[in-house]
XYZ file of C-alpha atoms in Angstrom:
335
model
C -26.665 13.247 30.652
C -24.381 15.377 32.811
C -21.113 16.840 31.590
C -19.225 14.548 33.964
C -20.989 11.487 32.527
C -20.229 12.570 28.968
C -16.573 13.119 29.858
C -16.426 9.681 31.491
C -17.935 7.993 28.433
C -15.401 9.689 26.181
C -12.557 8.581 28.437
C -13.821 5.001 28.449
C -14.136 5.051 24.636
C -10.590 6.432 24.323
C -9.243 3.744 26.670
C -10.997 0.996 24.710
C -9.708 2.413 21.427
C -6.154 2.494 22.816
C -6.530 -1.125 23.972
C -7.769 -2.200 20.535
C -4.905 -0.389 18.815
C -2.334 -2.031 21.092
C -3.853 -5.477 20.478
C -3.890 -5.001 16.705
C -0.342 -3.629 16.755
C 0.829 -6.764 18.586
C -0.906 -8.894 15.976
C 0.641 -6.807 13.194
C 4.149 -7.341 14.609
C 3.515 -11.075 14.598
C 1.737 -11.651 11.282
C 1.916 -8.402 9.251
C 3.695 -9.737 6.166
C 1.326 -8.507 3.465
C 2.256 -5.323 1.589
C -0.881 -3.651 2.995
C -0.673 -4.990 6.550
C 0.725 -1.759 7.990
C -1.881 0.258 6.078
C -4.595 -1.466 8.098
C -3.629 0.817 11.010
C -4.521 4.009 9.146
C -7.272 6.304 10.474
C -10.858 5.801 9.402
C -10.761 2.005 9.094
C -13.334 -0.417 10.479
C -12.275 -3.757 11.905
C -13.500 -7.306 12.140
C -11.704 -8.606 15.234
C -11.394 -12.159 16.474
C -9.705 -11.965 19.902
C -6.689 -14.209 20.177
C -6.670 -14.815 16.409
C -6.330 -11.563 14.474
C -8.242 -8.948 12.575
C -9.353 -7.862 9.125
C -9.509 -4.162 8.232
C -12.101 -2.716 5.893
C -13.548 0.599 4.760
C -17.209 1.457 4.258
C -18.251 3.518 1.264
C -21.625 3.954 -0.460
C -23.037 1.235 1.784
C -20.408 -1.282 0.632
C -17.471 -2.814 2.471
C -13.977 -3.042 1.013
C -11.540 -5.334 2.814
C -7.994 -3.984 2.719
C -5.552 -6.725 1.817
C -5.619 -10.015 3.700
C -6.462 -10.907 7.319
C -3.685 -10.157 9.788
C -3.466 -13.515 11.520
C -1.587 -16.810 11.486
C -1.559 -18.249 7.931
C -3.350 -21.451 8.954
C -6.258 -19.413 10.386
C -6.657 -17.104 7.387
C -9.424 -19.061 5.657
C -11.450 -19.323 8.869
C -11.115 -15.558 9.341
C -12.379 -14.958 5.809
C -15.340 -17.294 6.356
C -16.294 -15.609 9.624
C -16.028 -12.142 8.064
C -18.255 -13.142 5.139
C -20.887 -14.534 7.493
C -21.323 -10.984 8.745
C -20.619 -9.131 5.474
C -21.521 -11.533 2.642
C -21.097 -9.021 -0.218
C -17.771 -7.501 0.806
C -15.166 -6.737 -1.855
C -11.558 -7.783 -1.197
C -8.876 -5.494 -2.583
C -5.263 -6.523 -3.289
C -5.149 -10.159 -2.212
C -3.018 -13.077 -3.329
C -3.901 -16.229 -5.251
C -4.384 -18.378 -2.132
C -7.137 -16.048 -0.922
C -8.653 -15.979 -4.402
C -8.768 -19.772 -4.581
C -10.479 -20.045 -1.201
C -13.069 -17.340 -1.865
C -13.816 -18.784 -5.298
C -14.154 -22.410 -4.176
C -15.951 -21.787 -0.879
C -18.015 -18.663 -1.579
C -18.364 -18.472 -5.360
C -16.408 -15.229 -5.649
C -14.739 -13.992 -8.792
C -11.055 -13.227 -8.376
C -9.917 -10.759 -11.037
C -6.371 -9.513 -11.420
C -6.208 -5.913 -10.267
C -2.503 -5.280 -10.713
C 0.881 -6.656 -9.742
C 3.336 -6.540 -6.867
C 7.112 -6.965 -7.030
C 9.526 -8.260 -4.397
C 13.259 -7.549 -4.352
C 15.353 -10.199 -2.583
C 18.099 -7.992 -1.194
C 20.795 -10.646 -0.702
C 21.514 -10.880 -4.422
C 20.403 -7.456 -5.643
C 22.855 -5.005 -7.231
C 22.868 -1.952 -9.499
C 24.354 -3.921 -12.383
C 22.376 -4.561 -15.556
C 21.148 -2.630 -18.580
C 17.618 -2.083 -17.214
C 19.048 -0.458 -14.080
C 20.897 2.175 -16.088
C 18.159 4.702 -15.306
C 18.795 4.157 -11.567
C 22.540 4.662 -11.970
C 21.902 7.787 -14.047
C 19.620 9.196 -11.331
C 22.213 8.502 -8.626
C 24.925 10.284 -10.630
C 22.635 13.216 -11.416
C 21.741 13.568 -7.734
C 25.406 13.612 -6.775
C 26.244 16.251 -9.388
C 23.274 18.335 -8.248
C 24.539 18.401 -4.673
C 21.843 16.076 -3.343
C 22.569 14.442 0.010
C 20.421 11.477 1.060
C 20.190 10.427 4.668
C 17.820 8.709 7.055
C 16.095 10.681 9.774
C 13.065 10.887 12.014
C 9.604 11.963 10.963
C 9.611 15.597 9.820
C 6.275 17.439 9.712
C 7.709 19.691 6.971
C 7.021 16.847 4.532
C 3.588 18.345 3.923
C 5.212 21.262 2.053
C 7.017 18.875 -0.319
C 3.907 16.742 -0.695
C 1.602 19.632 -1.601
C 4.038 20.876 -4.251
C 4.373 17.347 -5.629
C 0.612 16.740 -5.792
C 0.165 19.866 -7.926
C 2.308 18.181 -10.620
C 0.260 14.940 -10.604
C -2.634 13.915 -12.816
C -4.751 13.312 -9.724
C -4.310 16.771 -8.181
C -7.205 17.235 -5.802
C -6.290 14.890 -2.958
C -3.768 12.380 -1.754
C -4.701 8.823 -2.651
C -5.945 7.000 0.429
C -6.976 3.498 1.549
C -4.480 1.607 -0.655
C -1.836 4.084 0.537
C -1.874 5.232 4.137
C -1.776 8.958 4.981
C 1.613 10.558 5.600
C 0.693 11.689 9.087
C -0.689 8.897 11.254
C -0.759 8.150 14.967
C 0.764 4.683 14.669
C 4.296 4.781 13.212
C 6.161 1.994 15.013
C 8.949 0.536 12.884
C 8.637 3.017 10.020
C 11.770 4.376 8.321
C 12.247 7.805 6.699
C 14.786 8.667 4.002
C 15.185 12.285 2.866
C 16.995 13.993 0.003
C 18.483 17.403 0.836
C 19.879 20.131 -1.379
C 21.508 23.085 0.295
C 20.063 21.987 3.624
C 16.474 21.953 2.298
C 14.500 18.722 1.989
C 13.453 18.193 -1.647
C 12.246 14.598 -1.556
C 11.577 11.625 0.691
C 10.490 7.988 0.805
C 8.734 6.467 3.831
C 9.041 2.735 4.412
C 6.626 0.624 6.443
C 7.769 -2.617 8.126
C 6.773 -6.139 7.149
C 6.800 -8.955 9.687
C 6.958 -12.739 9.649
C 6.662 -14.984 12.711
C 7.218 -12.047 15.034
C 10.387 -10.832 13.314
C 11.115 -8.015 10.886
C 11.114 -9.510 7.388
C 11.308 -6.471 5.117
C 9.937 -3.076 4.176
C 7.538 -1.595 1.654
C 7.883 1.996 0.352
C 4.460 3.414 1.045
C 4.818 7.157 0.506
C 7.258 8.980 -1.744
C 7.468 12.587 -2.889
C 10.122 14.595 -4.697
C 10.663 17.934 -6.340
C 9.421 18.063 -9.927
C 12.510 20.123 -10.784
C 14.751 17.057 -10.490
C 14.298 15.578 -13.954
C 16.270 12.355 -13.532
C 13.929 10.904 -10.939
C 14.972 11.540 -7.367
C 12.882 8.542 -6.314
C 15.404 6.180 -7.906
C 18.293 7.679 -5.943
C 16.321 7.605 -2.681
C 15.300 3.983 -3.233
C 18.845 2.888 -4.098
C 20.194 4.555 -0.939
C 17.565 2.869 1.248
C 18.149 -0.527 -0.378
C 21.890 -0.251 0.302
C 21.149 0.543 3.965
C 18.760 -2.398 4.288
C 21.312 -4.714 2.686
C 23.901 -3.638 5.258
C 21.412 -4.479 8.020
C 20.654 -7.917 6.579
C 17.006 -7.149 5.773
C 15.761 -10.065 3.617
C 13.594 -8.232 1.101
C 11.511 -5.219 0.193
C 8.127 -5.183 -1.487
C 7.554 -2.448 -4.053
C 3.812 -2.392 -3.399
C 0.953 -2.304 -5.850
C 1.419 -1.482 -9.511
C -2.250 -0.960 -10.425
C -3.518 -2.365 -13.725
C -0.251 -4.101 -14.599
C -2.071 -7.140 -15.975
C -0.827 -10.472 -17.274
C -1.865 -11.516 -20.777
C -3.834 -14.648 -19.893
C -7.195 -14.719 -18.096
C -7.667 -17.280 -15.336
C -10.899 -19.318 -15.013
C -12.124 -17.528 -11.871
C -11.621 -14.053 -13.325
C -14.438 -11.865 -14.589
C -13.884 -11.311 -18.288
C -16.066 -8.155 -18.388
C -14.113 -6.614 -15.516
C -10.745 -7.567 -17.018
C -11.798 -5.919 -20.289
C -12.914 -2.802 -18.410
C -9.645 -2.568 -16.489
C -7.658 -2.974 -19.714
C -9.569 -0.060 -21.266
C -8.942 2.098 -18.185
C -5.231 1.341 -18.369
C -4.926 2.121 -22.094
C -7.306 5.052 -22.469
C -7.650 6.701 -19.064
C -4.030 7.336 -18.143
C -5.097 10.911 -17.346
C -6.633 9.563 -14.124
C -3.382 8.047 -12.877
C 0.038 7.429 -14.368
C -0.374 3.653 -14.565
C 2.287 3.061 -17.224
C 4.800 5.464 -15.714
C 4.610 3.735 -12.336
C 4.971 0.338 -13.981
C 8.084 1.491 -15.843
C 9.668 3.002 -12.724
C 9.176 -0.096 -10.585
C 10.268 -2.453 -13.360
C 13.747 -0.864 -13.328
C 14.430 -2.563 -9.989
C 13.949 -6.018 -11.518
C 11.895 -7.490 -8.711
C 10.011 -10.772 -8.843
C 6.518 -9.873 -10.107
C 3.393 -11.559 -8.771
C -0.266 -10.967 -9.573
C -2.602 -9.363 -7.072
C -6.382 -9.589 -7.254
C -9.690 -8.010 -6.410
C -12.339 -10.504 -5.227
C -15.971 -9.651 -5.893
C -19.347 -11.348 -5.775
C -20.769 -10.150 -9.115
C -19.265 -10.641 -12.582
C -19.300 -6.936 -13.436
C -19.242 -4.959 -10.173
C -19.551 -1.573 -11.877
C -20.913 0.252 -8.837
C -18.374 -1.350 -6.503
C -15.448 -0.479 -8.785
C -16.668 3.114 -9.087
C -17.025 3.293 -5.309
C -13.524 1.909 -4.833
C -11.995 4.505 -7.170
C -13.897 7.188 -5.264
C -12.812 5.732 -1.942
C -9.182 5.871 -3.015
C -9.726 9.388 -4.462
C -8.412 8.430 -7.896
C -11.658 9.892 -9.285
């Protein structure tokens, strides 16, 4: 093949990719209400597309397919999308889905639906900083003020990598940024994202990035997807950044924010469709393998905001998907 032919093929592929991205972005702006909807646009994803209906994003790892969240489509077409996807990929694993998806996959396809963690939603209309459990937030705000911290919204700043690399060195999972369940900081598609930075002496020392959530073609809320802060700020700069952003969203009339996944925050009871062996395994990981990830610390931090907690699930074909769970932890770079 000549050089001109190769160049033409690459141009055609780029044009098709741009068309697909634009089509998915339009679908996202219409139906992207799940906490992971925006994450479906991250690099490296594969897609199951149904033109005129929507799409489902998934990642391939160790020969397995992991669907990220729920289909991005009209709610009444969701079950049909799931059925069509499973016709092509009958052993796919679904990560971070709600109870309606669990019930359909269990009844129609015989899947197990095991609680994987929890999500919390803050309805902004009635939220305030009052209350004993929010004392830690108020303390962080006061400490930031005394320390000369200024928080303001801005555009995307590529200098965030410096803060991020310093932050990662203080984490239990030091080798890489977590991916898949959390999108990368630097992505091509950033429409609707919001960036809040904390500055001290003119230098950025922390930030929180928010991704948009949509319902019926309108902005419905935000989810904080990426946050980093200096380890030298002991009172938790994240609390002060979050409180500042929440106040801004309240002024704008934003209905709610999702706090995203709190992994392995598990309810006491076990539902009939859950895998008891997997639930027991996840409980052991939470209690004895906190060195992998600060499960309890994240749960405590998010609980201070007093959001409405709901279960989120992992749907899987086999009762004890040991290989699939290992692959998922590797995919996300937790291990």
